[in-house]
Tab-separated table of C-alpha atoms in Angstrom:
chain	number	residue	atom	x	y	z
A	595	MET	CA	16.565	58.784	7.497
A	596	LEU	CA	18.796	55.879	6.622
A	597	SER	CA	17.414	53.233	3.831
A	598	THR	CA	17.149	49.776	4.099
A	599	SER	CA	19.660	49.055	1.636
A	600	GLY	CA	21.469	51.489	3.967
A	601	CYS	CA	20.867	50.190	6.875
A	602	ALA	CA	22.133	46.906	5.256
A	603	TRP	CA	25.456	48.157	4.216
A	604	MET	CA	26.309	49.476	7.506
A	605	ARG	CA	25.579	46.109	9.459
A	606	LEU	CA	27.864	44.411	7.144
A	607	GLY	CA	30.739	47.154	7.112
A	608	ILE	CA	30.550	46.652	10.889
A	609	SER	CA	30.241	43.374	11.041
A	610	ASN	CA	33.827	43.189	8.620
A	611	GLY	CA	35.326	45.707	10.632
A	612	TRP	CA	35.285	43.001	13.466
A	613	GLN	CA	36.278	39.836	11.269
A	614	LEU	CA	39.189	42.383	10.639
A	615	MET	CA	39.991	43.453	14.242
A	616	ARG	CA	39.589	39.544	15.372
A	617	GLN	CA	42.277	38.467	12.357
A	618	PHE	CA	44.153	41.564	13.897
A	619	ILE	CA	44.606	40.572	17.488
A	620	GLY	CA	44.964	36.820	16.797
A	621	ASP	CA	47.175	37.045	14.072
A	622	TRP	CA	49.785	40.198	14.851
A	623	PHE	CA	49.504	41.304	18.013
A	624	TRP	CA	51.644	38.841	19.600
A	625	LEU	CA	54.241	40.606	17.567
A	626	LEU	CA	53.665	44.184	18.970
A	627	ILE	CA	54.249	42.176	22.345
A	628	PHE	CA	57.500	40.974	21.235
A	629	PHE	CA	58.890	44.341	19.301
A	630	ALA	CA	57.722	46.047	22.308
A	631	LEU	CA	59.744	43.976	24.721
A	632	VAL	CA	62.823	43.805	22.325
A	633	ALA	CA	62.757	48.020	22.416
A	634	GLY	CA	62.044	48.123	25.876
A	635	PHE	CA	65.137	45.637	26.606
A	636	GLY	CA	67.409	47.437	23.927
A	637	PHE	CA	66.357	51.014	25.635
A	638	GLY	CA	66.802	50.649	28.453
A	639	GLY	CA	70.331	50.438	29.120
A	640	TRP	CA	70.249	54.134	27.141
A	641	SER	CA	68.862	55.457	30.314
A	642	SER	CA	70.931	58.037	32.024
A	643	SER	CA	69.431	57.990	35.325
A	644	GLY	CA	70.909	55.599	38.141
A	645	GLU	CA	67.591	54.597	39.491
A	646	THR	CA	65.965	54.262	36.362
A	647	LYS	CA	68.762	52.307	34.862
A	648	HIS	CA	68.965	49.759	37.985
A	649	TRP	CA	65.231	49.158	37.702
A	650	LEU	CA	65.300	48.479	33.970
A	651	ASP	CA	69.006	45.979	34.689
A	652	SER	CA	66.708	44.416	37.739
A	653	PHE	CA	63.856	44.376	35.454
A	654	PHE	CA	65.926	42.434	32.503
A	655	GLU	CA	68.135	40.509	34.249
A	656	LEU	CA	66.290	37.924	32.599
A	657	LYS	CA	67.386	34.700	30.551
A	658	LEU	CA	66.665	35.014	26.690
A	659	THR	CA	64.669	31.475	27.055
A	660	ASP	CA	62.345	32.866	29.499
A	661	LEU	CA	61.788	35.901	27.208
A	662	VAL	CA	60.862	33.126	24.245
A	663	ILE	CA	58.938	31.225	26.502
A	664	ALA	CA	56.716	34.194	28.094
A	665	ILE	CA	56.255	35.336	24.052
A	666	PHE	CA	55.065	31.876	23.545
A	667	THR	CA	52.763	31.611	26.503
A	668	VAL	CA	50.935	34.699	24.690
A	669	VAL	CA	50.900	33.514	21.720
A	670	LEU	CA	49.292	30.475	22.822
A	671	ALA	CA	46.621	32.226	24.624
A	672	ILE	CA	45.653	34.364	21.793
A	673	LYS	CA	45.605	31.158	19.491
A	674	THR	CA	44.209	29.182	21.548
A	675	SER	CA	41.198	31.344	21.922
A	676	GLY	CA	41.204	31.772	18.713
A	677	LEU	CA	40.953	28.091	18.486
A	678	PHE	CA	37.918	27.971	20.683
A	679	VAL	CA	35.919	30.582	18.551
A	680	GLU	CA	36.708	28.589	15.545
A	681	THR	CA	35.189	25.288	17.554
A	682	ALA	CA	31.905	26.824	18.735
A	683	GLY	CA	31.363	27.291	14.930
A	684	LEU	CA	32.440	23.686	14.047
A	685	ARG	CA	30.192	22.692	16.524
A	686	ALA	CA	27.490	25.092	15.452
A	687	ALA	CA	27.689	23.645	12.126
A	688	ALA	CA	27.932	20.092	13.022
A	689	GLU	CA	24.919	20.524	14.865
A	690	LYS	CA	22.694	21.897	12.112
A	691	GLN	CA	24.287	19.313	9.685
A	692	SER	CA	23.488	17.116	11.968
A	693	GLN	CA	19.269	17.747	11.857
A	694	ASP	CA	20.081	19.028	8.376
A	695	MET	CA	20.787	14.745	8.548
A	696	GLU	CA	17.546	13.973	10.939
A	697	ARG	CA	15.317	15.596	8.214
A	698	SER	CA	16.568	13.670	5.591
A	699	ILE	CA	16.516	10.582	7.266
A	700	ARG	CA	12.523	11.143	8.172
A	701	ALA	CA	11.606	12.252	4.649
A	702	ALA	CA	13.882	9.535	2.971
A	703	THR	CA	11.639	7.431	5.549
A	704	ASP	CA	8.310	9.122	4.597
A	705	ALA	CA	9.390	8.185	1.420
A	706	VAL	CA	10.027	4.876	1.770
A	707	GLY	CA	7.022	4.425	3.660
A	708	THR	CA	4.311	6.014	0.749
A	709	ALA	CA	6.283	3.946	-1.834
A	710	ILE	CA	6.053	0.487	0.164
A	711	ALA	CA	1.985	1.847	0.802
A	712	ALA	CA	1.819	2.703	-2.903
A	713	ASN	CA	3.020	-0.766	-4.019
A	714	GLN	CA	0.409	-2.573	-1.535
A	715	ILE	CA	-2.176	-0.976	-3.414
A	716	ALA	CA	-1.099	-1.891	-6.389
A	717	THR	CA	-0.255	-5.457	-5.948
A	718	THR	CA	-4.004	-5.296	-4.158
A	719	THR	CA	-5.722	-3.551	-7.653
A	720	SER	CA	-3.851	-6.133	-9.406
A	721	GLN	CA	-5.014	-9.421	-7.705
A	722	GLN	CA	-8.584	-7.913	-7.571
A	723	GLN	CA	-8.198	-7.556	-11.292
A	724	LEU	CA	-6.560	-10.833	-12.186
A	725	ARG	CA	-8.194	-13.263	-9.665
A	726	ALA	CA	-10.970	-15.431	-10.633
A	727	TYR	CA	-14.619	-13.983	-10.268
A	728	LEU	CA	-17.063	-16.939	-11.217
A	729	THR	CA	-20.902	-15.983	-11.749
A	730	ALA	CA	-23.862	-17.977	-12.978
A	731	LYS	CA	-23.675	-16.883	-16.800
A	732	GLU	CA	-26.621	-18.925	-17.688
A	733	ILE	CA	-28.941	-22.071	-17.689
A	734	ASN	CA	-28.051	-24.853	-19.809
A	735	LEU	CA	-30.765	-26.897	-21.562
A	736	ASN	CA	-31.243	-30.120	-22.545
A	737	VAL	CA	-34.206	-32.559	-23.745
A	738	ILE	CA	-34.197	-36.117	-23.228
A	739	ARG	CA	-36.457	-38.102	-25.735
A	740	GLY	CA	-37.777	-41.262	-26.358
A	741	PRO	CA	-36.560	-43.703	-29.133
A	742	SER	CA	-36.819	-43.017	-32.787
A	743	MET	CA	-39.294	-44.289	-35.299
A	744	MET	CA	-38.251	-45.038	-38.570
A	745	GLY	CA	-40.994	-43.103	-40.998
A	746	ALA	CA	-41.186	-43.153	-45.368
A	747	TYR	CA	-38.080	-40.207	-45.140
A	748	GLY	CA	-36.490	-41.554	-42.271
A	749	PRO	CA	-36.135	-41.731	-38.987
A	750	ILE	CA	-38.281	-39.658	-36.519
A	751	ALA	CA	-36.648	-37.707	-33.323
A	752	GLY	CA	-39.099	-39.559	-30.473
A	753	ALA	CA	-40.539	-37.572	-28.282
A	754	ILE	CA	-39.807	-34.905	-25.580
A	755	HIS	CA	-40.562	-36.579	-22.109
A	756	THR	CA	-37.724	-35.313	-19.575
A	757	PHE	CA	-35.821	-31.552	-19.653
A	758	ALA	CA	-32.383	-31.908	-18.297
A	759	ILE	CA	-31.258	-28.234	-16.972
A	760	ALA	CA	-27.749	-27.572	-15.242
A	761	PRO	CA	-26.099	-23.962	-14.583
A	762	VAL	CA	-23.291	-22.634	-16.489
A	763	VAL	CA	-20.497	-21.127	-14.005
A	764	PHE	CA	-18.278	-18.994	-16.233
A	765	ASN	CA	-15.166	-17.564	-14.546
A	766	GLY	CA	-14.419	-14.037	-16.028
A	767	GLY	CA	-11.017	-13.320	-14.322
A	768	GLN	CA	-7.360	-14.003	-15.767
A	769	THR	CA	-6.908	-16.842	-13.467
A	770	PRO	CA	-7.915	-19.963	-12.488
A	771	ALA	CA	-10.123	-21.340	-9.967
A	772	THR	CA	-9.583	-23.738	-8.101
A	773	ASN	CA	-10.892	-26.337	-5.670
A	774	ALA	CA	-14.607	-25.361	-7.179
A	775	VAL	CA	-17.665	-26.763	-5.750
A	776	VAL	CA	-21.530	-26.596	-7.113
A	777	ASN	CA	-24.667	-27.221	-5.938
A	778	SER	CA	-27.893	-26.285	-7.375
A	779	SER	CA	-31.867	-27.735	-6.889
A	780	THR	CA	-35.045	-27.215	-8.316
A	781	ARG	CA	-38.046	-27.071	-7.124
A	782	HIS	CA	-42.207	-26.659	-7.942
A	783	PHE	CA	-43.633	-24.009	-6.251
A	784	PRO	CA	-47.989	-23.208	-6.307
A	785	GLY	CA	-47.000	-19.297	-6.142
A	786	PRO	CA	-44.422	-16.687	-6.083
A	787	MET	CA	-41.188	-18.548	-3.419
A	788	GLN	CA	-41.753	-16.761	0.317
A	789	ASP	CA	-39.460	-14.341	2.077
A	790	ASP	CA	-38.198	-16.817	4.344
A	791	PHE	CA	-37.358	-19.500	2.159
A	792	ASP	CA	-34.063	-20.816	2.844
A	793	PHE	CA	-32.756	-21.994	-0.460
A	794	PRO	CA	-31.818	-25.428	0.938
A	795	ASP	CA	-28.795	-27.534	-0.540
A	796	SER	CA	-29.491	-30.838	-2.852
A	797	GLU	CA	-27.875	-33.930	-3.454
A	798	HIS	CA	-26.446	-32.281	-6.558
A	799	TYR	CA	-22.762	-31.429	-7.054
A	800	GLY	CA	-19.827	-30.676	-8.963
A	801	TYR	CA	-16.294	-30.392	-8.171
A	802	GLY	CA	-13.690	-28.797	-10.887
A	803	VAL	CA	-11.044	-25.992	-11.498
A	804	ILE	CA	-12.156	-23.656	-13.926
A	805	GLY	CA	-9.729	-21.763	-16.376
A	806	PRO	CA	-9.911	-18.064	-17.347
A	807	GLN	CA	-12.471	-16.788	-19.348
A	808	SER	CA	-13.794	-20.559	-19.327
A	809	GLU	CA	-16.963	-22.494	-18.722
A	810	PHE	CA	-17.954	-25.286	-16.316
A	811	HIS	CA	-21.143	-26.815	-16.548
A	812	GLY	CA	-22.519	-27.836	-12.994
A	813	PRO	CA	-24.803	-30.917	-12.064
A	814	GLU	CA	-27.983	-31.709	-13.987
A	815	ALA	CA	-31.371	-31.638	-12.576
A	816	ASN	CA	-34.212	-33.572	-14.508
A	817	ILE	CA	-37.340	-32.418	-15.013
A	818	PRO	CA	-40.164	-34.732	-16.266
A	819	ILE	CA	-42.035	-32.720	-18.814
A	820	ALA	CA	-45.222	-32.994	-17.542
A	821	ASP	CA	-44.459	-31.097	-14.634
A	822	VAL	CA	-43.498	-27.728	-15.804
A	823	ASP	CA	-46.809	-28.128	-18.084
A	824	PRO	CA	-48.041	-24.416	-17.967
A	825	ALA	CA	-51.533	-25.349	-17.592
A	826	LEU	CA	-49.881	-27.163	-14.259
A	827	GLY	CA	-49.750	-23.447	-13.116
A	828	GLY	CA	-47.458	-22.316	-10.247
A	829	ILE	CA	-43.679	-21.680	-10.964
A	830	TRP	CA	-40.594	-23.255	-11.322
A	831	TYR	CA	-37.008	-22.124	-9.392
A	832	LEU	CA	-33.814	-23.190	-9.926
A	833	TRP	CA	-31.064	-22.130	-7.317
A	834	GLY	CA	-27.724	-22.819	-6.213
A	835	TRP	CA	-23.967	-22.127	-5.128
A	836	VAL	CA	-20.208	-22.365	-6.281
A	837	GLU	CA	-17.484	-22.112	-3.062
A	838	TYR	CA	-14.255	-21.793	-5.285
A	839	ASP	CA	-10.507	-20.493	-4.113
A	840	ASP	CA	-8.765	-18.215	-5.759
A	841	ILE	CA	-4.727	-18.285	-6.781
A	842	PHE	CA	-3.954	-14.727	-4.755
A	843	THR	CA	-5.798	-15.605	-1.468
A	844	ALA	CA	-5.875	-19.098	-0.467
A	845	ASP	CA	-6.530	-18.736	3.428
A	846	THR	CA	-10.121	-16.483	1.923
A	847	ARG	CA	-12.747	-18.634	0.209
A	848	HIS	CA	-15.382	-17.380	-2.162
A	849	ARG	CA	-18.789	-17.889	-2.951
A	850	THR	CA	-21.464	-17.396	-5.291
A	851	GLU	CA	-25.197	-17.341	-5.038
A	852	PHE	CA	-28.009	-17.643	-7.716
A	853	CYS	CA	-31.268	-18.239	-8.348
A	854	PHE	CA	-33.511	-18.135	-12.002
A	855	GLU	CA	-37.220	-18.674	-12.044
A	856	ILE	CA	-38.099	-20.931	-15.093
A	857	MET	CA	-40.263	-19.855	-17.374
A	858	ARG	CA	-42.647	-22.148	-19.008
A	859	SER	CA	-45.420	-21.615	-22.302
A	860	ARG	CA	-46.615	-23.332	-24.649
A	861	ARG	CA	-46.189	-23.067	-28.878
A	862	PRO	CA	-48.730	-23.182	-31.384
A	863	ASP	CA	-47.290	-26.447	-32.494
A	864	GLY	CA	-47.461	-27.677	-28.702
A	865	THR	CA	-43.835	-28.157	-27.418
A	866	ILE	CA	-42.924	-26.911	-24.027
A	867	TRP	CA	-40.838	-23.767	-24.134
A	868	LEU	CA	-38.541	-22.550	-21.360
A	869	GLY	CA	-36.896	-19.409	-20.103
A	870	PHE	CA	-34.941	-18.873	-17.278
A	871	ARG	CA	-35.162	-15.097	-15.250
A	872	PRO	CA	-32.905	-14.340	-12.384
A	873	THR	CA	-34.740	-14.107	-9.151
A	874	PRO	CA	-34.327	-10.756	-6.709
A	875	ARG	CA	-33.670	-13.460	-3.671
A	876	PHE	CA	-30.354	-15.845	-3.593
A	877	ASN	CA	-28.363	-13.805	-5.993
A	878	ALA	CA	-25.215	-12.301	-4.820
A	879	VAL	CA	-21.242	-12.956	-4.390
A	880	ASP	CA	-19.299	-13.118	-0.803
A	881	GLY	CA	-20.223	-10.720	1.895
A	882	GLY	CA	-23.441	-10.092	0.116
A	883	CYS	CA	-24.543	-13.767	-0.134
A	884	LEU	CA	-27.084	-15.091	2.277
A	885	ARG	CA	-25.175	-17.683	3.577
A	886	PRO	CA	-21.274	-15.935	3.026
A	887	ILE	CA	-18.183	-18.228	3.843
A	888	ASP	CA	-17.123	-17.975	7.406
A	889	PRO	CA	-14.058	-16.918	7.408
A	890	ALA	CA	-13.122	-18.940	10.580
A	891	THR	CA	-14.194	-22.239	9.263
A	892	GLY	CA	-13.366	-21.629	5.162
A	893	ARG	CA	-17.587	-22.626	4.605
A	894	SER	CA	-20.992	-21.435	4.600
A	895	GLY	CA	-23.496	-20.880	7.117
A	896	GLN	CA	-25.345	-24.452	5.422
């Protein structure tokens, strides 16, 4: 029983033998024909038989040019058959090369598509990281006092009669927020805010451009100190919103909503302390807002 390697060598030997035979037929067989005809022509005159000699004489009553043409025709036919075989091989090689080229083109196209998608993702990610993000960072509190009085050791500050409070909007992004509009409102409730409260707008607006990592103070709301006396009970709230554009998506407007409960207490010295605590409702951005921006109009559902 032949081994696998023995069978392989046998197939290789048969293949090589066939190639050698084809080369012999294609390159040398016509020479054998030529020499055979020449030999027949030469030896034909040596035959002593009259009948044979007559036949040979008749057969070889050919011109030399006829003989050359005949030999050339045979050689041309043999070479043409070889050319056909070689042409078939070239055609098969060309088809294979065409298929390889198509695969290469598809691979290159896929690679370009992947690169474009990766670039779009990188661009979007970069824009999301760099664009403006506005939030209500804190509430700014100012006091408004009455006229000062002169005391024994100098002026004495007047009594506080009004608190001026305003939202402080902070841009946490790396690029400016343009066309920013801020609105804020305050109201006293006898108890916790109702669940169906719709946070209406006020007449207090602020406008501006907010640079990266910068603050913007919204409109102030003045509340008389007597109205925030803890003894009156109830709860005060401050709410509002800011709408703005970023420099990457001029056709997409952004919105941030904010709401704070105003905490109150009276200190031992009789002064009133105010603090601000975010509420669960009306604190959101963009699509999570209670009244998000309508992409068709660029305005919120006010």
